[in-house]
Coordinates of C-alpha atoms and ligand atoms in Angstrom, one line a residue:
M1 CA 118.7 94.4 -33.7
L2 CA 121.6 95.0 -31.4
Q3 CA 120.7 96.1 -27.9
V4 CA 123.5 98.3 -26.5
Q5 CA 123.4 98.9 -22.7
S6 CA 125.7 101.2 -20.8
G7 CA 127.3 100.6 -17.4
V8 CA 126.8 96.8 -17.2
S9 CA 128.4 94.8 -14.5
L10 CA 130.7 92.0 -16.0
K11 CA 130.7 90.0 -12.7
P12 CA 128.3 87.4 -14.1
F13 CA 130.2 87.3 -17.4
N14 CA 133.6 86.2 -16.2
T15 CA 134.2 83.0 -14.3
F16 CA 136.7 84.7 -11.9
G17 CA 133.6 86.7 -10.7
V18 CA 135.6 89.9 -10.8
A19 CA 133.3 92.9 -10.3
V20 CA 134.1 95.4 -13.0
T21 CA 131.9 97.4 -15.3
A22 CA 131.7 97.5 -19.1
Q23 CA 131.2 101.1 -20.4
Y24 CA 128.9 99.5 -23.1
F25 CA 127.7 95.9 -23.4
A26 CA 125.8 94.0 -26.1
E27 CA 125.1 90.4 -27.1
A28 CA 125.4 89.1 -30.6
H29 CA 122.8 86.5 -31.6
N30 CA 123.6 86.4 -35.3
D31 CA 126.1 87.7 -37.9
D32 CA 124.1 90.9 -38.4
D33 CA 124.5 91.8 -34.7
V34 CA 128.2 91.2 -35.0
R35 CA 128.5 93.6 -37.9
E36 CA 126.2 96.1 -36.1
A37 CA 128.5 96.0 -33.1
L38 CA 131.5 96.7 -35.2
A39 CA 129.8 99.6 -36.9
Y40 CA 128.6 101.0 -33.5
A41 CA 132.1 100.8 -32.1
A42 CA 133.6 102.4 -35.2
E43 CA 131.0 105.2 -35.3
H44 CA 131.5 106.0 -31.6
Q45 CA 135.2 105.4 -31.7
L46 CA 135.1 102.8 -29.0
P47 CA 137.4 99.9 -28.5
L48 CA 135.6 96.5 -28.9
T49 CA 136.2 93.6 -26.6
V50 CA 134.7 90.2 -27.7
I51 CA 134.0 87.6 -25.0
G52 CA 132.4 84.2 -24.9
G53 CA 131.9 82.5 -21.5
G54 CA 134.6 84.7 -19.8
S55 CA 136.4 81.6 -18.6
N56 CA 139.8 82.4 -19.9
L57 CA 140.3 86.0 -19.2
L58 CA 141.2 88.3 -16.3
L59 CA 139.6 91.7 -16.1
T60 CA 142.0 94.0 -14.3
G61 CA 139.7 97.0 -14.3
D62 CA 136.5 98.5 -15.8
V63 CA 136.4 97.9 -19.5
Q64 CA 136.2 101.0 -21.7
G65 CA 134.3 100.8 -24.9
L66 CA 131.9 98.1 -26.1
V67 CA 132.0 94.5 -24.7
L68 CA 130.4 92.1 -27.2
R69 CA 129.3 88.8 -25.8
M70 CA 129.0 86.1 -28.4
A71 CA 125.6 84.4 -28.0
T72 CA 125.1 83.0 -31.5
R73 CA 123.6 79.5 -31.6
G74 CA 123.4 76.6 -34.1
I75 CA 124.9 73.2 -34.6
R76 CA 124.7 71.4 -37.9
I77 CA 126.2 68.3 -39.6
L78 CA 127.6 69.5 -42.9
R79 CA 128.7 66.1 -44.3
E80 CA 128.8 62.6 -43.0
D81 CA 129.2 59.0 -43.9
C82 CA 129.6 55.8 -41.9
I83 CA 133.2 56.9 -40.9
Q84 CA 133.3 60.6 -40.3
A85 CA 131.1 63.7 -39.8
I86 CA 131.9 67.3 -40.4
V87 CA 130.0 69.3 -37.7
E88 CA 129.7 73.1 -37.7
A89 CA 128.8 75.1 -34.6
E90 CA 128.3 78.8 -34.1
A91 CA 130.8 80.7 -31.9
G92 CA 128.3 81.4 -29.1
E93 CA 127.4 77.7 -28.5
P94 CA 128.4 76.7 -25.0
W95 CA 131.2 74.2 -25.3
H96 CA 130.3 71.3 -23.0
P97 CA 126.6 71.1 -24.2
F98 CA 128.0 71.0 -27.8
V99 CA 130.3 68.1 -26.8
L100 CA 127.3 66.3 -25.3
D101 CA 125.1 67.0 -28.3
T102 CA 127.7 65.4 -30.7
L103 CA 128.1 62.4 -28.5
A104 CA 124.3 61.9 -28.2
Q105 CA 124.2 61.8 -32.0
G106 CA 126.8 59.0 -32.0
I107 CA 129.5 61.4 -33.2
K108 CA 132.8 60.9 -31.5
G109 CA 136.0 62.8 -31.0
L110 CA 135.2 65.5 -28.5
E111 CA 134.8 63.3 -25.4
N112 CA 138.2 64.1 -23.8
L113 CA 137.3 67.8 -24.0
S114 CA 134.2 67.3 -21.9
L115 CA 133.3 69.8 -19.2
I116 CA 135.6 72.6 -20.4
P117 CA 133.7 75.9 -19.8
G118 CA 133.3 78.6 -22.4
T119 CA 132.1 78.7 -26.0
V120 CA 132.9 77.1 -29.3
G121 CA 134.2 80.4 -30.7
A122 CA 136.9 80.8 -28.1
A123 CA 138.1 77.2 -28.3
P124 CA 140.5 77.9 -31.2
M125 CA 142.0 80.9 -29.4
Q126 CA 144.2 78.7 -27.2
N127 CA 143.7 75.4 -28.9
I128 CA 141.9 74.1 -25.9
G129 CA 143.2 70.8 -24.6
A130 CA 142.7 68.2 -21.9
Y131 CA 143.5 64.6 -21.2
G132 CA 145.7 64.0 -24.3
V133 CA 143.4 65.7 -26.9
E134 CA 143.7 69.2 -28.3
L135 CA 141.2 71.1 -30.5
K136 CA 143.7 70.8 -33.4
D137 CA 143.2 67.0 -33.3
V138 CA 139.5 67.4 -34.3
F139 CA 139.6 70.7 -36.1
H140 CA 138.4 71.1 -39.7
S141 CA 138.2 74.8 -40.4
L142 CA 136.6 78.0 -39.1
T143 CA 135.2 81.2 -40.4
A144 CA 136.3 84.5 -38.9
L145 CA 135.6 88.2 -39.5
D146 CA 138.5 90.4 -40.1
R147 CA 137.7 93.3 -37.8
Q148 CA 140.1 95.5 -39.7
T149 CA 138.6 95.1 -43.1
G150 CA 135.1 93.6 -42.4
E151 CA 135.8 90.7 -44.7
L152 CA 135.1 87.0 -43.9
R153 CA 137.9 84.5 -44.0
D154 CA 138.1 80.8 -43.7
F155 CA 141.0 79.3 -41.8
T156 CA 142.4 75.8 -42.5
L157 CA 144.1 73.8 -39.8
E158 CA 147.5 75.0 -41.0
E159 CA 146.5 78.6 -41.1
C160 CA 145.4 78.5 -37.4
A161 CA 149.0 77.7 -36.4
F162 CA 147.9 75.8 -33.4
G163 CA 150.5 75.1 -30.7
Y164 CA 150.4 74.2 -27.1
R165 CA 147.6 76.4 -25.8
D166 CA 148.4 78.7 -28.6
S167 CA 147.2 79.8 -32.1
V168 CA 147.4 82.6 -34.6
F169 CA 144.4 84.2 -32.9
K170 CA 146.3 84.5 -29.6
H171 CA 149.0 86.4 -31.4
E172 CA 146.6 88.7 -33.2
I173 CA 144.1 89.4 -30.4
G174 CA 141.6 92.0 -31.5
R175 CA 141.9 91.2 -35.2
W176 CA 139.8 88.1 -35.8
L177 CA 136.3 87.6 -34.6
I178 CA 135.5 83.9 -34.9
L179 CA 132.0 83.3 -36.1
R180 CA 131.8 79.5 -36.5
V181 CA 134.0 76.5 -36.2
R182 CA 133.9 73.2 -38.1
F183 CA 135.1 69.9 -36.6
A184 CA 136.2 66.7 -38.3
L185 CA 134.7 64.1 -36.0
S186 CA 134.2 60.4 -36.3
R187 CA 131.4 57.8 -36.5
V188 CA 133.8 55.2 -35.1
E189 CA 135.5 55.0 -31.7
R190 CA 139.1 56.2 -31.6
L191 CA 139.6 56.6 -27.9
H192 CA 142.5 58.3 -26.2
L193 CA 142.9 56.7 -22.8
E194 CA 146.6 57.4 -22.3
Y195 CA 146.2 59.9 -19.5
G196 CA 146.5 57.8 -16.4
P197 CA 143.4 58.8 -14.4
V198 CA 141.0 58.2 -17.3
R199 CA 141.9 54.6 -17.8
Q200 CA 142.0 54.1 -14.0
R201 CA 138.6 55.6 -13.5
L202 CA 137.1 53.4 -16.3
E203 CA 138.7 50.3 -14.8
A204 CA 137.5 51.2 -11.3
Q205 CA 134.0 51.4 -12.8
G206 CA 134.4 47.9 -14.3
I207 CA 134.2 49.3 -17.8
K208 CA 136.4 47.1 -20.0
E209 CA 135.3 48.3 -23.4
P210 CA 134.5 51.9 -23.0
T211 CA 132.5 54.0 -25.4
A212 CA 133.2 57.7 -26.1
R213 CA 130.3 58.5 -23.8
D214 CA 131.9 56.4 -21.0
V215 CA 135.1 58.4 -21.5
S216 CA 133.2 61.7 -21.4
R217 CA 131.4 60.6 -18.2
A218 CA 134.7 59.5 -16.6
I219 CA 136.4 62.7 -17.4
C220 CA 133.4 64.7 -16.1
S221 CA 133.7 62.9 -12.8
I222 CA 137.5 63.3 -12.5
R223 CA 137.2 67.0 -13.3
S224 CA 134.4 67.6 -10.9
E225 CA 136.4 66.1 -8.0
K226 CA 139.5 68.1 -8.7
L227 CA 138.6 71.4 -10.2
P228 CA 136.8 74.2 -8.5
D229 CA 133.3 75.0 -10.0
P230 CA 133.4 78.6 -11.0
A231 CA 129.7 78.9 -9.9
V232 CA 131.0 78.2 -6.4
L233 CA 134.5 79.6 -6.4
G234 CA 135.7 82.1 -9.0
N235 CA 138.5 80.9 -11.2
A236 CA 139.7 80.7 -14.8
G237 CA 141.0 77.2 -14.8
S238 CA 144.8 76.8 -15.1
F239 CA 146.3 80.3 -14.7
F240 CA 149.7 79.2 -16.0
K241 CA 150.7 77.1 -19.0
N242 CA 152.9 74.0 -18.4
P243 CA 156.3 75.3 -19.5
L244 CA 158.2 73.7 -22.3
V245 CA 161.9 73.7 -21.3
A246 CA 165.2 72.4 -22.6
A247 CA 166.2 68.9 -21.4
S248 CA 169.3 70.4 -19.9
L249 CA 167.3 72.6 -17.6
L250 CA 165.3 69.5 -16.5
Q251 CA 168.5 67.8 -15.6
K252 CA 169.6 70.8 -13.5
I253 CA 166.3 70.9 -11.7
K254 CA 166.4 67.1 -11.1
R255 CA 169.7 67.4 -9.2
K256 CA 168.0 69.4 -6.5
H257 CA 164.4 68.1 -7.0
P258 CA 164.6 64.4 -8.1
G259 CA 160.7 64.2 -8.0
V260 CA 160.1 66.9 -10.6
V261 CA 157.2 65.9 -12.9
S262 CA 158.0 66.1 -16.6
Y263 CA 156.8 64.8 -19.9
P264 CA 159.2 64.5 -22.9
Q265 CA 158.0 66.2 -26.1
P266 CA 158.6 64.9 -29.7
D267 CA 160.8 68.0 -30.4
G268 CA 163.3 67.1 -27.6
Q269 CA 161.9 69.7 -25.2
V270 CA 160.3 68.7 -21.9
K271 CA 157.0 69.8 -20.5
L272 CA 157.1 70.5 -16.8
A273 CA 154.0 70.2 -14.7
A274 CA 153.7 73.9 -13.6
G275 CA 151.3 72.8 -10.8
W276 CA 154.1 70.7 -9.3
L277 CA 156.6 73.6 -9.4
I278 CA 154.0 75.9 -7.7
E279 CA 153.2 73.3 -5.1
Q280 CA 156.9 72.6 -4.3
A281 CA 157.4 76.4 -3.8
G282 CA 154.7 76.3 -1.1
W283 CA 152.0 78.2 -2.8
K284 CA 149.3 75.5 -2.8
G285 CA 146.4 76.8 -0.7
F286 CA 148.0 80.2 -0.2
R287 CA 145.5 83.0 0.4
E288 CA 145.8 86.7 0.7
G289 CA 142.6 88.6 1.1
D290 CA 140.2 87.0 -1.4
A291 CA 142.9 86.0 -3.9
G292 CA 144.4 82.6 -3.6
V293 CA 146.0 79.5 -5.0
H294 CA 143.5 76.6 -5.0
S295 CA 144.1 74.0 -2.3
L296 CA 143.7 71.0 -4.6
Q297 CA 145.2 72.2 -7.9
S298 CA 147.9 74.9 -7.5
L299 CA 147.7 75.8 -11.2
V300 CA 144.4 77.4 -10.5
L301 CA 144.1 80.9 -9.0
V302 CA 140.9 81.5 -7.2
N303 CA 138.7 84.4 -6.1
Y304 CA 137.1 83.7 -2.7
G305 CA 134.7 86.6 -3.2
D306 CA 135.8 90.1 -3.6
A307 CA 139.3 89.8 -5.1
T308 CA 140.0 92.4 -7.7
G309 CA 141.6 91.6 -11.0
E310 CA 144.7 93.6 -9.9
Q311 CA 145.0 91.5 -6.7
L312 CA 144.8 88.3 -8.7
L313 CA 147.3 89.6 -11.2
N314 CA 149.7 90.6 -8.4
L315 CA 149.4 87.1 -6.9
A316 CA 150.1 85.6 -10.3
R317 CA 153.2 87.8 -10.7
R318 CA 154.5 86.8 -7.2
V319 CA 154.1 83.2 -8.1
Q320 CA 155.9 83.7 -11.5
A321 CA 158.8 85.6 -9.8
D322 CA 159.2 82.9 -7.1
I323 CA 159.2 80.0 -9.7
A324 CA 161.7 81.9 -11.8
E325 CA 164.0 82.3 -8.8
R326 CA 163.7 78.8 -7.5
F327 CA 163.7 76.8 -10.7
A328 CA 164.9 79.3 -13.4
V329 CA 161.6 78.5 -15.2
D330 CA 159.4 81.3 -16.7
L331 CA 155.7 80.6 -16.2
E332 CA 153.5 82.1 -18.9
M333 CA 150.0 83.2 -17.9
E334 CA 147.2 81.4 -19.8
P335 CA 144.2 83.7 -19.6
N336 CA 144.1 86.8 -21.7
L337 CA 144.4 90.0 -19.6
Y338 CA 142.1 93.0 -20.1
Ligands
FAD401 P1 136.5 83.9 -23.0 O1 137.2 83.8 -21.7 O2 135.3 84.7 -23.1 O3 137.6 84.6 -24.0 C1 138.9 84.1 -24.0 C2 139.6 84.9 -25.1 O4 139.1 84.5 -26.4 C3 139.5 86.4 -25.0 O5 140.7 87.0 -25.4 C4 138.3 86.7 -26.0 O6 138.5 88.0 -26.5 C5 138.6 85.7 -27.1 N1 137.3 85.3 -27.7 C6 136.2 84.7 -27.2 N2 135.3 84.4 -28.1 C7 135.9 84.8 -29.3 C8 135.4 84.8 -30.6 N3 134.2 84.3 -31.0 N4 136.2 85.3 -31.6 C9 137.4 85.8 -31.3 N5 137.9 85.8 -30.0 C10 137.1 85.4 -29.0 N6 141.0 75.4 -21.1 C11 141.6 74.3 -21.7 O7 142.3 74.5 -22.8 N7 141.5 73.0 -21.2 C12 140.8 72.8 -20.1 O8 140.7 71.6 -19.7 C13 140.2 73.9 -19.4 N8 139.5 73.7 -18.2 C14 139.0 74.8 -17.6 C15 138.4 74.5 -16.3 C16 137.8 75.6 -15.7 C17 137.1 75.3 -14.3 C18 137.9 76.9 -16.2 C19 137.2 78.1 -15.5 C20 138.5 77.1 -17.4 C21 139.1 76.1 -18.1 N9 139.8 76.3 -19.3 C22 140.3 75.2 -20.0 C23 139.9 77.6 -19.9 C24 138.7 78.0 -20.8 O9 137.5 77.4 -20.4 C25 138.9 77.8 -22.2 O10 140.0 78.4 -22.7 C26 137.7 78.3 -23.1 O11 137.9 77.9 -24.4 C27 137.4 79.8 -23.0 O12 136.2 80.0 -23.6 P2 135.4 81.3 -23.3 O13 134.2 81.4 -24.2 O14 135.0 81.4 -21.8 O15 136.4 82.5 -23.6
NAP402 P1 146.9 66.3 -14.0 O1 146.3 65.0 -14.6 O2 147.1 66.5 -12.6 O3 148.4 66.4 -14.7 C1 149.2 67.5 -14.5 C2 149.8 68.0 -15.7 O4 150.6 67.0 -16.3 C3 148.7 68.3 -16.8 O5 148.6 69.7 -16.8 C4 149.2 67.6 -18.0 O6 149.6 68.5 -19.0 C5 150.4 66.8 -17.6 N1 150.2 65.4 -17.9 C6 149.5 64.5 -17.1 N2 149.6 63.3 -17.7 C7 150.2 63.4 -18.9 C8 150.6 62.5 -19.9 N3 150.3 61.2 -19.8 N4 151.2 63.0 -21.0 C9 151.6 64.3 -21.0 N5 151.3 65.2 -20.1 C10 150.6 64.8 -19.0 O7 146.2 67.6 -14.7 P2 144.8 68.3 -14.2 O8 145.1 69.6 -13.7 O9 144.0 67.3 -13.4 O10 144.2 68.5 -15.7 C11 143.8 67.4 -16.4 C12 143.7 67.8 -17.9 O11 142.7 68.9 -18.0 C13 145.0 68.4 -18.4 O12 145.1 68.0 -19.7 C14 144.9 69.8 -18.3 O13 145.6 70.5 -19.3 C15 143.4 70.0 -18.5 N6 142.9 71.2 -17.8 C16 143.2 72.4 -18.3 C17 142.8 73.6 -17.7 C18 143.0 74.9 -18.3 O14 142.4 75.9 -17.8 N7 143.8 75.0 -19.3 C19 142.1 73.5 -16.5 C20 141.8 72.3 -16.0 C21 142.3 71.1 -16.6 P3 148.6 69.2 -20.1 O15 148.0 70.3 -19.4 O16 149.5 69.6 -21.1 O17 147.6 68.2 -20.6

């Protein structure tokens, strides 16, 4: 049965560590809890906010209504043969332990997505990606609850409309509650080592024929060196998406900044490293009060302790305005704002 509490601090439930309060708070441990939460919110005419690990959101004030934290658990292999495995996981499963669980069973494909915080259910929201692999590359299908009608719907890969840190769910926030996700994984190694630091790290370790678990370990060590641990320093990972711009804009920027970091895309656009732009603009290591730009990775905004969501948002807006003025590039925020 759903336990609804009132006046609950959300500080432990968002990786920025922003101290705000939920008017009502509950955890869903199964589908019945989810349906009960929906009914509770409808009956009391409360807005419902669904969260997982709170690692991709910025809470700009107290949250009115009911905050539902997905805490459902379960991982199962639905089908497998000697080549592939279809694995299903409940939305509340913590992402990184799920990755490790599949690798321990000899199931490959999620290794490049190691050590990403958060839950399985939130992964489709922005088509999580790292080190050359995105969720869409290993996605099979998912089941979501339509909060408007209460009906269940299965989504195929195409129906999720995954894009760069984007999906149909990001465009219809508040409509779909993702209950479980299925992954098309592999029993054979198909490694993606094209991201420079991964290959370099494996070579430095003397690993000539890496396994998926080697790749996972290498990525964990690279990430731990570079990214702030939210348990130590509040953050939500990259605060801005890497912008996709026209090749002509890149040429313009290059005239003034020959060192601009860019990656050509198949559609002719160019991906700019937003961290590079922010660093060039002098924001790396910037701090005002307890809100700051991380000193090692300028894409990451950090909370040194008591920054409010508003203060972090103001800092983000200042960075955006500065980058627009200097480079004529619009930076889009990655976390969802509440
Ligand atoms: P939350 O922050 O709880 O929620 C995010 C959004 O999804 C909210 O709008 C919420 O309402 C919605 N949501 C959550 N669960 C559900 C559900 N079951 N159904 C419907 N909607 C839901 N991201 C990357 O892509 N790649 C990275 O490499 C990466 N590295 C990170 C490193 C650090 C240190 C941190 C702090 C973050 C990083 N992130 C990265 C961002 C983040 O971890 C991911 O986006 C993650 O998938 C968010 O999961 P979550 O459970 O914490 O989502
Ligand atoms: P990095 O290696 O310093 O690279 C900087 C940026 O350049 C990355 O954001 C990446 O874009 C891009 N890039 C690097 N090599 C590339 C290549 N060979 N081809 C195409 N693009 C390339 O990045 P980092 O900050 O340490 O992060 C490493 C990986 O983890 C990246 O994939 C990043 O997205 C992911 N990550 C994401 C978050 C988040 O919150 N979203 C947080 C931490 C790390 P892409 O971002 O498009 O890959």
